[in-house]
Each structure stands twice: as C-alpha cells, then as structure tokens.
Tab-separated table of N, CA and C in Angstrom:
chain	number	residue	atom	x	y	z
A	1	UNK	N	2.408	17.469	1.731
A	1	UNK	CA	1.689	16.523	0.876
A	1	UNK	C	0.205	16.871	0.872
A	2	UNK	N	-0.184	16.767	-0.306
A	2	UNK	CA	-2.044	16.600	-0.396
A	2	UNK	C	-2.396	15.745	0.476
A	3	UNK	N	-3.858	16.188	0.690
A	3	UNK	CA	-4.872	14.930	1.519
A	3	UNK	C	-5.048	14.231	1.034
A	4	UNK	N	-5.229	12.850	1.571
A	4	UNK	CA	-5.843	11.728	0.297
A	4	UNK	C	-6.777	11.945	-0.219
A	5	UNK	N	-7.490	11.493	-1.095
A	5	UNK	CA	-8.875	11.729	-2.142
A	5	UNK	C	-9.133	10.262	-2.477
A	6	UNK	N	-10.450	9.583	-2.438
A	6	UNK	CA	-10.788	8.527	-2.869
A	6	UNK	C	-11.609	9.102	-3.994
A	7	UNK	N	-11.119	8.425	-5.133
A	7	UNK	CA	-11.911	8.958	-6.480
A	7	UNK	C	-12.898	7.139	-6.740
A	8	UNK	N	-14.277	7.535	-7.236
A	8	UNK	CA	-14.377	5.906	-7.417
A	8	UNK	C	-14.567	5.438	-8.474
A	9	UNK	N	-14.331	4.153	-8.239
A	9	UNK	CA	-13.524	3.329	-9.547
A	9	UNK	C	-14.603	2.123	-10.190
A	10	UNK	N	-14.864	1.728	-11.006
A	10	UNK	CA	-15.792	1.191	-11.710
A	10	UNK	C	-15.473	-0.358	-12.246
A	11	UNK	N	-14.393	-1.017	-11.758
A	11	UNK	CA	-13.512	-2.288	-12.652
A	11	UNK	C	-14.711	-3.007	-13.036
A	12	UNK	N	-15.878	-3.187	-12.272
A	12	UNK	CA	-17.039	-4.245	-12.619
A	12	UNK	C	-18.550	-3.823	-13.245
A	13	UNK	N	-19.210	-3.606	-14.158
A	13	UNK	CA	-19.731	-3.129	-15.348
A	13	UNK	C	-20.872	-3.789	-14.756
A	14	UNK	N	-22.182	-3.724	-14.534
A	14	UNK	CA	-23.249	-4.483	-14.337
A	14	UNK	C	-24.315	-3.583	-14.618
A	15	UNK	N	-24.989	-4.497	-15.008
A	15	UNK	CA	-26.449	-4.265	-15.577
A	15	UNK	C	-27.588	-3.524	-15.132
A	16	UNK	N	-27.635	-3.798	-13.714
A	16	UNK	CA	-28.719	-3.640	-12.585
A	16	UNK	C	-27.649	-2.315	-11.867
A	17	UNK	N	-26.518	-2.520	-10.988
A	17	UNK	CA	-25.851	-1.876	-10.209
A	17	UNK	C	-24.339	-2.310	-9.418
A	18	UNK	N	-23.673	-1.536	-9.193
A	18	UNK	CA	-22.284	-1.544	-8.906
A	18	UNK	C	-22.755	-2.188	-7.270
A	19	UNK	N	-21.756	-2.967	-7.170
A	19	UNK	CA	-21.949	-3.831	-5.475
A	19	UNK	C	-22.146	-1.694	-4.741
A	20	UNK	N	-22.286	-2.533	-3.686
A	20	UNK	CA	-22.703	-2.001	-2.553
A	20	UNK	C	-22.246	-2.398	-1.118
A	21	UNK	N	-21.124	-1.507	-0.795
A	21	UNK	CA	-20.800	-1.722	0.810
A	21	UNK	C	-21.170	-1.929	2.047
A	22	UNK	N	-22.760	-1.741	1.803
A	22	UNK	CA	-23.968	-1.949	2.469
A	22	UNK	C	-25.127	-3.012	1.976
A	23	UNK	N	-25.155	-3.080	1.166
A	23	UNK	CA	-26.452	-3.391	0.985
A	23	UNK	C	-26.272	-4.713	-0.522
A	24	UNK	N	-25.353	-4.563	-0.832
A	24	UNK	CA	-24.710	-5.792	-1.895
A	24	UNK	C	-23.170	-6.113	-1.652
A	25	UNK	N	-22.981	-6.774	-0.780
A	25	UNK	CA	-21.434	-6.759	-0.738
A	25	UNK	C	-20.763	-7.847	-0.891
A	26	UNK	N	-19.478	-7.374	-1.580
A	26	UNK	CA	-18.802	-8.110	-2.180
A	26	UNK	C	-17.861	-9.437	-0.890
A	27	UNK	N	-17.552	-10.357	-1.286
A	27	UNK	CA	-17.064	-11.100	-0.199
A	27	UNK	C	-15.720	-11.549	-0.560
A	28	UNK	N	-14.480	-11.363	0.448
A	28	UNK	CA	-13.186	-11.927	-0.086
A	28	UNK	C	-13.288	-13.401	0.002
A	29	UNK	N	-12.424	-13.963	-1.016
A	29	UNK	CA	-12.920	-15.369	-1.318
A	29	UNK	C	-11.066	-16.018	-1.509
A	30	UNK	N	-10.502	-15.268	-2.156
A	30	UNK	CA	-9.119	-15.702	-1.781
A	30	UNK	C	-8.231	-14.980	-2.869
A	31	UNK	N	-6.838	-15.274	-2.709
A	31	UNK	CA	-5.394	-14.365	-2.863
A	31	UNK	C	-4.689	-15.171	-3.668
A	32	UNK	N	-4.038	-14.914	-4.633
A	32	UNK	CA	-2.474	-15.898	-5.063
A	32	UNK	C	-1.897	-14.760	-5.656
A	33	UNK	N	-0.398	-15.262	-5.125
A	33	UNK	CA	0.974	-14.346	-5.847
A	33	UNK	C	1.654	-15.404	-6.126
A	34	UNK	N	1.774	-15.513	-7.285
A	34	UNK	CA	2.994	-15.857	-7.959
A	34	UNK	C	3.244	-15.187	-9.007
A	35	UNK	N	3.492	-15.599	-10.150
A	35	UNK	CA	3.958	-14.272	-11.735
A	35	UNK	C	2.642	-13.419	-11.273
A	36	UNK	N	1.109	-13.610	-11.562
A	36	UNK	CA	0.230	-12.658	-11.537
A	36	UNK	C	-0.233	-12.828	-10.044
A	37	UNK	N	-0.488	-11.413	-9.990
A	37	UNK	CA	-1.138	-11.260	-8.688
A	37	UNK	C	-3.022	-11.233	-8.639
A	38	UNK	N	-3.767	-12.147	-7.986
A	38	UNK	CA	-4.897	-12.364	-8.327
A	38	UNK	C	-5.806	-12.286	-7.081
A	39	UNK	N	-7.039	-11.345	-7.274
A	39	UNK	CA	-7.855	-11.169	-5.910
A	39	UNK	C	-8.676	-12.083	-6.540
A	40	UNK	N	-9.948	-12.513	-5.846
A	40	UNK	CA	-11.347	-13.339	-6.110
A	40	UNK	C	-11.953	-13.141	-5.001
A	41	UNK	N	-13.704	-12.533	-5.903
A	41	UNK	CA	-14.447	-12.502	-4.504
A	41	UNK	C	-15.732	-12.969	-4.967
A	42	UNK	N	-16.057	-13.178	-4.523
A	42	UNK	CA	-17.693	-13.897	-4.417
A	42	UNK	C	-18.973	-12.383	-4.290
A	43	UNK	N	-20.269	-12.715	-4.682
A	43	UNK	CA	-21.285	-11.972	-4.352
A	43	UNK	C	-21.486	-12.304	-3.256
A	44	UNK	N	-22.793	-11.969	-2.849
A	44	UNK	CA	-23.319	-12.766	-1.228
A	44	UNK	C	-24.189	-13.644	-1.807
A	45	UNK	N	-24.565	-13.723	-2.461
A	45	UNK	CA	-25.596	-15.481	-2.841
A	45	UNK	C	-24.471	-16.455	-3.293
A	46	UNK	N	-23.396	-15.851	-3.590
A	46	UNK	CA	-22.351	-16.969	-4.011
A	46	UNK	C	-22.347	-18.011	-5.375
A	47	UNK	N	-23.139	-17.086	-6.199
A	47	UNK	CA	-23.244	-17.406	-7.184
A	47	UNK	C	-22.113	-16.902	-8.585
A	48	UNK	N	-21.518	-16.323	-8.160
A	48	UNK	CA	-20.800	-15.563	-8.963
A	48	UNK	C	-19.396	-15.342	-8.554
A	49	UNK	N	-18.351	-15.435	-9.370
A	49	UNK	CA	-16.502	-15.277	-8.842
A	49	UNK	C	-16.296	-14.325	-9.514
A	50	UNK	N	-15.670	-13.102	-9.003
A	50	UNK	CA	-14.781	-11.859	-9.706
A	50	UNK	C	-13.272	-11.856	-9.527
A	51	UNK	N	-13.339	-12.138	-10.252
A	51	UNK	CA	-11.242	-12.383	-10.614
A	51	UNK	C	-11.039	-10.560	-10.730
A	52	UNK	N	-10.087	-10.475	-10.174
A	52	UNK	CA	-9.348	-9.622	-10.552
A	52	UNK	C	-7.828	-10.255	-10.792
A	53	UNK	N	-6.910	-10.065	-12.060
A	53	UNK	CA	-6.169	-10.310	-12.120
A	53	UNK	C	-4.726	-9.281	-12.747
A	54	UNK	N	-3.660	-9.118	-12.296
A	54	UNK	CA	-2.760	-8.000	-12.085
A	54	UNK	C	-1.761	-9.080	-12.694
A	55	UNK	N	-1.231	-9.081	-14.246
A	55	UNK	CA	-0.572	-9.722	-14.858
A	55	UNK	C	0.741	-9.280	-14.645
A	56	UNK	N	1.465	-10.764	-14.440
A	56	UNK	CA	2.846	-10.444	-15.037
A	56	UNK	C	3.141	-9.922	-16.482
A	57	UNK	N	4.076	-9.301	-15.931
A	57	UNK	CA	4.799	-8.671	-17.350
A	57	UNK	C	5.998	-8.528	-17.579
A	58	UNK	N	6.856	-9.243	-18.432
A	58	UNK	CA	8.363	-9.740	-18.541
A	58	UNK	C	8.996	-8.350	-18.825
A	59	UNK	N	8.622	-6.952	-18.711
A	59	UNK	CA	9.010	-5.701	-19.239
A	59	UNK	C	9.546	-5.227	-17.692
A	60	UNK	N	8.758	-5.596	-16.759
A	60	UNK	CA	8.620	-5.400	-15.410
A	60	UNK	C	8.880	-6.493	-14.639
A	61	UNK	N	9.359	-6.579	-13.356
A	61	UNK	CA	9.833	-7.725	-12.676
A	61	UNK	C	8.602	-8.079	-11.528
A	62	UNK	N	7.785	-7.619	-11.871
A	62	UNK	CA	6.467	-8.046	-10.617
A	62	UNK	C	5.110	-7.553	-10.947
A	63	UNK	N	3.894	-8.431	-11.123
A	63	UNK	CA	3.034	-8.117	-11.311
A	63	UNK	C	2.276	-6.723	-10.938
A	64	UNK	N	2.465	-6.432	-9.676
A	64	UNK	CA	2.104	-5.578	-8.905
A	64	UNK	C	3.445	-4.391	-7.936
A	65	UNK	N	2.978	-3.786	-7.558
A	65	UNK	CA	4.690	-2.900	-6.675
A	65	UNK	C	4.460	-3.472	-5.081
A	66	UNK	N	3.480	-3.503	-4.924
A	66	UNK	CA	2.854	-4.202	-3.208
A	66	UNK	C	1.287	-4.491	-3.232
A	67	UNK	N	1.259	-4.403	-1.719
A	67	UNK	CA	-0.007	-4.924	-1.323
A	67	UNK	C	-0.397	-4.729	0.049
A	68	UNK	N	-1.572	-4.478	0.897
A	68	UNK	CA	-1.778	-4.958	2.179
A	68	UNK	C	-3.123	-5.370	2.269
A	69	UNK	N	-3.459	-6.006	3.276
A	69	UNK	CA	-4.808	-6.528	3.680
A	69	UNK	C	-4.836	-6.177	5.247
A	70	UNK	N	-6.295	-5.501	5.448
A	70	UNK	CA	-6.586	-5.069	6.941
A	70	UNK	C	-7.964	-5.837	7.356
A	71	UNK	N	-8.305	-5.644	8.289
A	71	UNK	CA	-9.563	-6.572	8.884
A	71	UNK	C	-10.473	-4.810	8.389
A	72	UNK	N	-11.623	-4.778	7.578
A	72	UNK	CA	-11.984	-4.300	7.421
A	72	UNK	C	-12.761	-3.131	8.783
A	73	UNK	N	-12.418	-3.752	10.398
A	73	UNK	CA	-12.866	-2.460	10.986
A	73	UNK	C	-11.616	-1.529	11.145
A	74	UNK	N	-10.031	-2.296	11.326
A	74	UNK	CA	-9.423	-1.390	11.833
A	74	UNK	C	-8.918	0.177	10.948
A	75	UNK	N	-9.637	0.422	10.117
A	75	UNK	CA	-9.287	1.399	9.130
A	75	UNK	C	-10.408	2.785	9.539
A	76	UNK	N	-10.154	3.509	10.290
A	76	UNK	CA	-11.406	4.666	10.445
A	76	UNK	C	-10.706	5.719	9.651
A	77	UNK	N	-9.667	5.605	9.117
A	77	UNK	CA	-9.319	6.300	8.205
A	77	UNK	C	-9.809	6.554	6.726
A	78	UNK	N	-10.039	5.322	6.297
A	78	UNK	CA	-10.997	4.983	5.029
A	78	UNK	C	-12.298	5.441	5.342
A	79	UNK	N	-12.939	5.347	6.548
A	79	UNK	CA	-14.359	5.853	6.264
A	79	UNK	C	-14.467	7.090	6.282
A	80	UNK	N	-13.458	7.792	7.276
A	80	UNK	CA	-13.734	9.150	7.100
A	80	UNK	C	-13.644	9.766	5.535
A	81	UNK	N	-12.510	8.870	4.522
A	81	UNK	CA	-12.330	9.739	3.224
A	81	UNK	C	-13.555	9.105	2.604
A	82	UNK	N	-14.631	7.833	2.924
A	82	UNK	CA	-15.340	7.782	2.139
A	82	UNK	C	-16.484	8.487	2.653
A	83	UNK	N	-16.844	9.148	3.491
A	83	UNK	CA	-17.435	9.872	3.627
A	83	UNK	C	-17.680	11.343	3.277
A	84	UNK	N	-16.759	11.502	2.319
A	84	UNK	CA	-16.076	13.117	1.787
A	84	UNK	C	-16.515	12.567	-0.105
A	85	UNK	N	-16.525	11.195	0.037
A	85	UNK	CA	-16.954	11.155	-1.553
A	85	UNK	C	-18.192	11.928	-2.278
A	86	UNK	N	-19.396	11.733	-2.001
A	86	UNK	CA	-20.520	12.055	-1.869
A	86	UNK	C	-20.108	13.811	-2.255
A	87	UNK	N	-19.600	14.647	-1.245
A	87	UNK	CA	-19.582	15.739	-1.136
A	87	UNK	C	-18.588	16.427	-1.825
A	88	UNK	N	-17.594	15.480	-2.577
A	88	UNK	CA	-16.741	16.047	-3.295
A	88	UNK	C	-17.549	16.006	-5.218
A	89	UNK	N	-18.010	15.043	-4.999
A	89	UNK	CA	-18.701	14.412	-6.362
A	89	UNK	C	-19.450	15.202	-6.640
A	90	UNK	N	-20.243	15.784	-5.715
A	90	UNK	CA	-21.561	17.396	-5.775
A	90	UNK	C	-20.742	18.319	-6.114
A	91	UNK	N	-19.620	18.841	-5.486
A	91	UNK	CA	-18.896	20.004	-5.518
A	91	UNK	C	-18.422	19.844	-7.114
A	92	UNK	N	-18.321	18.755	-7.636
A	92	UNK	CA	-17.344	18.588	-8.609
A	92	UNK	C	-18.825	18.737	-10.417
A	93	UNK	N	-19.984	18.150	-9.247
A	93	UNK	CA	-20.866	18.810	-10.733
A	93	UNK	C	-21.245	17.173	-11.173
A	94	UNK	N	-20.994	15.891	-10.509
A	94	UNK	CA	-21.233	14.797	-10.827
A	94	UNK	C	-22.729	14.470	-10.255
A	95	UNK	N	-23.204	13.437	-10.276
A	95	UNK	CA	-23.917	12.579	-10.230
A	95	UNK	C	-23.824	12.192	-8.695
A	96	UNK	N	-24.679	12.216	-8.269
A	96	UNK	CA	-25.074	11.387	-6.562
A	96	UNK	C	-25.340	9.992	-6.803
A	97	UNK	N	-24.040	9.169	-5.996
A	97	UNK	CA	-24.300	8.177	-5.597
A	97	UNK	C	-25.457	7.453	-4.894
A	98	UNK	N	-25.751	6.729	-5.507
A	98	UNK	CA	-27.082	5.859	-5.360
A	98	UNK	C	-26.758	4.450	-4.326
A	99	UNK	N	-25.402	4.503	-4.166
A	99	UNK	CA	-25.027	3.188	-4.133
A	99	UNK	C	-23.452	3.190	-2.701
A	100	UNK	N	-22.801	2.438	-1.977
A	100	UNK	CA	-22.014	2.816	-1.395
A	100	UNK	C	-20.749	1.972	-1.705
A	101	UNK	N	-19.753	2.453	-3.001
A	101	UNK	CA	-19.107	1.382	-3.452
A	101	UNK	C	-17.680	1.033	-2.888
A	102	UNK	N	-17.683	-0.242	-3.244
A	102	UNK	CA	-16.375	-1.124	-3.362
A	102	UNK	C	-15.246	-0.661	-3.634
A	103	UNK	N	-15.214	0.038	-4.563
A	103	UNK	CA	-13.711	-0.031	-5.478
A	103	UNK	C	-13.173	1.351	-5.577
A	104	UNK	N	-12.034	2.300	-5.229
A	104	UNK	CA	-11.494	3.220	-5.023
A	104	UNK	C	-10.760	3.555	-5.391
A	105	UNK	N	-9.651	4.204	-6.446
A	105	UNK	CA	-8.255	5.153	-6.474
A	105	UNK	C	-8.075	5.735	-5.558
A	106	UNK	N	-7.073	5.923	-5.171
A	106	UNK	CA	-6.380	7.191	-4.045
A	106	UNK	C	-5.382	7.930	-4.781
A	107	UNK	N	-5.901	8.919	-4.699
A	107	UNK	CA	-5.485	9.934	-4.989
A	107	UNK	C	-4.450	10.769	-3.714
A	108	UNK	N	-3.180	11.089	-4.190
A	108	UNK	CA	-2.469	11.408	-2.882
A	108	UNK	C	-2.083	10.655	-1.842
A	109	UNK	N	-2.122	9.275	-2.392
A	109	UNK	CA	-1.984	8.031	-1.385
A	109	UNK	C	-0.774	7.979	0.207
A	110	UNK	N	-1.038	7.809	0.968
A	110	UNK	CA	0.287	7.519	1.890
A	110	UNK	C	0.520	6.347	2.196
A	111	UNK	N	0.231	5.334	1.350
A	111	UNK	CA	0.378	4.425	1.398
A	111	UNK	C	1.438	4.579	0.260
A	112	UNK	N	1.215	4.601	-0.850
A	112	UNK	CA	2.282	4.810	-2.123
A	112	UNK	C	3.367	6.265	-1.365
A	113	UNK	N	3.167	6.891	-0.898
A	113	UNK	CA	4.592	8.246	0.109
A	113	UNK	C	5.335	7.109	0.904
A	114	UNK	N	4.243	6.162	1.895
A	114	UNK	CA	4.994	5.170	3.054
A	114	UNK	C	6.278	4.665	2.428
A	115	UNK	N	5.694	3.875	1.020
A	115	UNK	CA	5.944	3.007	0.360
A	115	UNK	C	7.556	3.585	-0.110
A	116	UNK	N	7.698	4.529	-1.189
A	116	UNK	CA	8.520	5.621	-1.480
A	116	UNK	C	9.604	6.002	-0.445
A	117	UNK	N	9.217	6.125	0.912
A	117	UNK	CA	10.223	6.512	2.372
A	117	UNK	C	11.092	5.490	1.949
A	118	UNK	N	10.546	4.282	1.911
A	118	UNK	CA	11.163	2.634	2.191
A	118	UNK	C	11.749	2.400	0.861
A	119	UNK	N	11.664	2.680	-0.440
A	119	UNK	CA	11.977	2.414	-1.534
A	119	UNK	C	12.201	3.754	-2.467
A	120	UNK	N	12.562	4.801	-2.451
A	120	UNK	CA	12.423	5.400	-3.365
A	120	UNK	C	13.013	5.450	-4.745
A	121	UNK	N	13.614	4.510	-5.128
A	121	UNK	CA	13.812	4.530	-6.452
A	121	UNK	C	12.247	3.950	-7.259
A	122	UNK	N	11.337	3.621	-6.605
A	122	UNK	CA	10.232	3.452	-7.286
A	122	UNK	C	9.279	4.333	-8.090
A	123	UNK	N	10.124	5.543	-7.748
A	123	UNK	CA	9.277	6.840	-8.691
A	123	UNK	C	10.163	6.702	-9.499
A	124	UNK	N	11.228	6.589	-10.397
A	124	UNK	CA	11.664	5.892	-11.787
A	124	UNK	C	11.380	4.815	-12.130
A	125	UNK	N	11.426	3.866	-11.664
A	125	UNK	CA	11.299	2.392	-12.165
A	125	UNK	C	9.533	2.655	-12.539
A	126	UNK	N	8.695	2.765	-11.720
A	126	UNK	CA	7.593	2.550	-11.463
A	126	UNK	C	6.608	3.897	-11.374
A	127	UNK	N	7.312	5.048	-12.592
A	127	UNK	CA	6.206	6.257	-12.139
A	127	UNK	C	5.064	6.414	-12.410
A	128	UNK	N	4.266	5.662	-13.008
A	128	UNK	CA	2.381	5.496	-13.000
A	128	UNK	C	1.851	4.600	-12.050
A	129	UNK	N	2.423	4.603	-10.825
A	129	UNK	CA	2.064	3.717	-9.854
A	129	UNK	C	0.658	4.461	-9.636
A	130	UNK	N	-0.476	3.579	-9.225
A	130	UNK	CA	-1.609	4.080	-8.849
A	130	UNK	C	-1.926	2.961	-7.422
A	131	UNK	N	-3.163	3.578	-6.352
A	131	UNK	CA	-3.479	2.999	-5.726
A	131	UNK	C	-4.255	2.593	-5.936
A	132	UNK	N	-5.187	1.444	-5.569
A	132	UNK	CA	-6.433	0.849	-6.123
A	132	UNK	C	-6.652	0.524	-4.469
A	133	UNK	N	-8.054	0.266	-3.875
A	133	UNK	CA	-8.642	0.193	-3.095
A	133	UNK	C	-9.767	-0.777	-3.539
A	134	UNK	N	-9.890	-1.933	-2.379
A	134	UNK	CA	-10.943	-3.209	-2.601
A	134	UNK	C	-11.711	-2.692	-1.047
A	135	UNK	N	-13.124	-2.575	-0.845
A	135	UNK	CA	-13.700	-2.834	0.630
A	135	UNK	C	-15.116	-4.174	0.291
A	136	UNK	N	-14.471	-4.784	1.439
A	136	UNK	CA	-14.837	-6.378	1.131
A	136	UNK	C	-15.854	-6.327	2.266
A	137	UNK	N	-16.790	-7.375	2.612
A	137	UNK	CA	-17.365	-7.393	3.789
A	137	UNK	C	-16.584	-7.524	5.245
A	138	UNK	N	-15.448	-7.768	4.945
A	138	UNK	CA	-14.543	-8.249	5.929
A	138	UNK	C	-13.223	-7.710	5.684
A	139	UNK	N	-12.683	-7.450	5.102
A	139	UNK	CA	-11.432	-6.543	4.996
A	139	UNK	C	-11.257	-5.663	3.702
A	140	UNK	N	-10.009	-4.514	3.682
A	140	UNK	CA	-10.215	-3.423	2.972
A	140	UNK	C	-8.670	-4.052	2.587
A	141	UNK	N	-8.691	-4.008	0.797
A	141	UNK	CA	-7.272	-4.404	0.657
A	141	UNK	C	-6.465	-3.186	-0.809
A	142	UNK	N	-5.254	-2.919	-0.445
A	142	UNK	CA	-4.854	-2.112	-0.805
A	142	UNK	C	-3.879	-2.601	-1.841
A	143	UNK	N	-3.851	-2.051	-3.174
A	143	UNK	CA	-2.904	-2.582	-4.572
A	143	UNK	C	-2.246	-1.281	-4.779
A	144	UNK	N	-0.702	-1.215	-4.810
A	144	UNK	CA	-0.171	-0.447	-5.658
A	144	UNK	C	0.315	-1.252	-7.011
A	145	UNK	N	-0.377	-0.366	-8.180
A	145	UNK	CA	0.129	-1.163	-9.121
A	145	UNK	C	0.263	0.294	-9.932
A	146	UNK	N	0.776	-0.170	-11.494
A	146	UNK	CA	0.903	0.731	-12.573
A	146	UNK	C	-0.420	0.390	-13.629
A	147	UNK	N	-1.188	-0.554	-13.259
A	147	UNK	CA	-2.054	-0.685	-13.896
A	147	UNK	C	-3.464	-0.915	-13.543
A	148	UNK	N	-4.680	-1.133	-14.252
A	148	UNK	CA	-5.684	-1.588	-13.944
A	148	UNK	C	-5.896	-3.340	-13.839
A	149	UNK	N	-6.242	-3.994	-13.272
A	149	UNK	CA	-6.377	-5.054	-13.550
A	149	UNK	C	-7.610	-5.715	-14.825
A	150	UNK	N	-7.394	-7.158	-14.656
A	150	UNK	CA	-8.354	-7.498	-15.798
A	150	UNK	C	-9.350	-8.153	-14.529
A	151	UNK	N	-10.570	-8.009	-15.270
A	151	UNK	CA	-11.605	-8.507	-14.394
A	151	UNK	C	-12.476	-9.292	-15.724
A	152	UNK	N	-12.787	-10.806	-14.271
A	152	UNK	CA	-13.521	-11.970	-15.287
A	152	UNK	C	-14.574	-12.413	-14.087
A	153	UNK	N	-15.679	-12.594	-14.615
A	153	UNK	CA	-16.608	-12.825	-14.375
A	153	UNK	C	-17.344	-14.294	-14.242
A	154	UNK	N	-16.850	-15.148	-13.082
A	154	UNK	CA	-17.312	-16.650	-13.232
A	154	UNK	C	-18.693	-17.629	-12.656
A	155	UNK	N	-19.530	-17.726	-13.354
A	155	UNK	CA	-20.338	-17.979	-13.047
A	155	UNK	C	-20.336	-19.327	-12.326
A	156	UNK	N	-21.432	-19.735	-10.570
A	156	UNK	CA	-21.080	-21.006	-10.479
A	156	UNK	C	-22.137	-21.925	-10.552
C-alpha cells in the first residue's frame, strides 16, 4: 500500500483566512447521526457555528460509510503526515502555507484499507469513498464519505 498523504482541503471560504491549528482554532461544539450526519464547531470568540452537514440520500442507505473521533493528542501519526504537507506542497510547485490548517483528504487512507479488511464489499457499493479529516482544538475526527459535505455558516 501507498503512504498516507494529507492533501488540504478548503470546505470553509473566508475572507481574511482559513482557521488555523495554532493560532485560530476551530472548536468541536457537537455531533448528530441520524438520516444526515452533522459536525458543528464554533470559532474561539464563539461567535460563529460551522455546520458541516453529510446528507442523507435515499440512492444510498447512510449518510456517511463511518466515522471516528480521537482526543486530539493521541494521534502522533497525524502530525507526523502534517508535517510532510509544507514540503510536499514546495516539491509539488504550490504555494507556502501561511497558515496551519484544519481540514484534510487522505490520500491512501488506512483508515478507509482498516475499514475495507472489516467490510469489503464497500469498494462496490461505495467506490468514491474519500477520507476527510477535521483537527479541532481538542480532537481530530475522521469521515469516510463519498462526498463533500455542505457547509453553513451561523452567525450568533
């Protein structure tokens, strides 16, 4: 199998700048599964709600394929691949990050291989599964889905 690759991901559009894992960070604020699967997180002034929402779809029997949530230290696995971002993004002819972000694809996931051991009929049912990656101030949470989610913006 390939190494993983964190490619980064952009779901939230802002004016000024993309949160920051350091220095603007995003805060988990809470979870629901039922038909749609829905993250929400707060800024740090707490002025602001980011829905992410992972719709049901009557074509498909589940919003999403899974999920996990970790306490954002026990993962030294994630930092080491986000520490390869930076240096892959140069190699690749992009733009230097200004910023240390949130939101991730995985590329080569073993989380989506884990997943596959335990289920493999999910590479038919489900072959545009992608990983999506959240790092919160407090935990790092992981989406396999086939899609992008919708993101809404609530002011409080």
């Amino acid at each position: 199998m390939n190494k993983e690759k964190l490619t980064v991901w952009e779901p939230i559009k802002t004016k000024d700048n993309q949160f920051s894992r350091l220095y603007n960070e995003l805060v988990f604020f809470e979870m629901h599964y039922q038909k749609d699967f829905v993250l929400v997180f707060e800024d740090t002034d707490h002025s602001k709600k980011y829905i992410f929402t992972y719709d049901y779809n009557k074509s498909q029997k589940y919003a999403i394929i899974t999920f996990r949530l970790f306490d954002e230290m026990t993962r030294p696995d994630i930092e080491e691949l986000i520490s390869k971002v930076g240096k892959e993004r140069e190699e690749e002819g992009l733009s230097k990050l200004t910023y240390e972000p949130n939101f991730y694809k995985v590329e080569n996931s073993s989380f989506l291989s884990w997943y596959d051991n335990i289920f493999p009929a999910r590479a038919s049912l489900q072959p545009k599964a992608e990983h999506h990656l959240y790092i919160t101030s407090d935990y790092i949470i992981d989406v396999l889905s086939e899609y992008d989610p919708t993101v809404a913006v609530e002011f409080q």
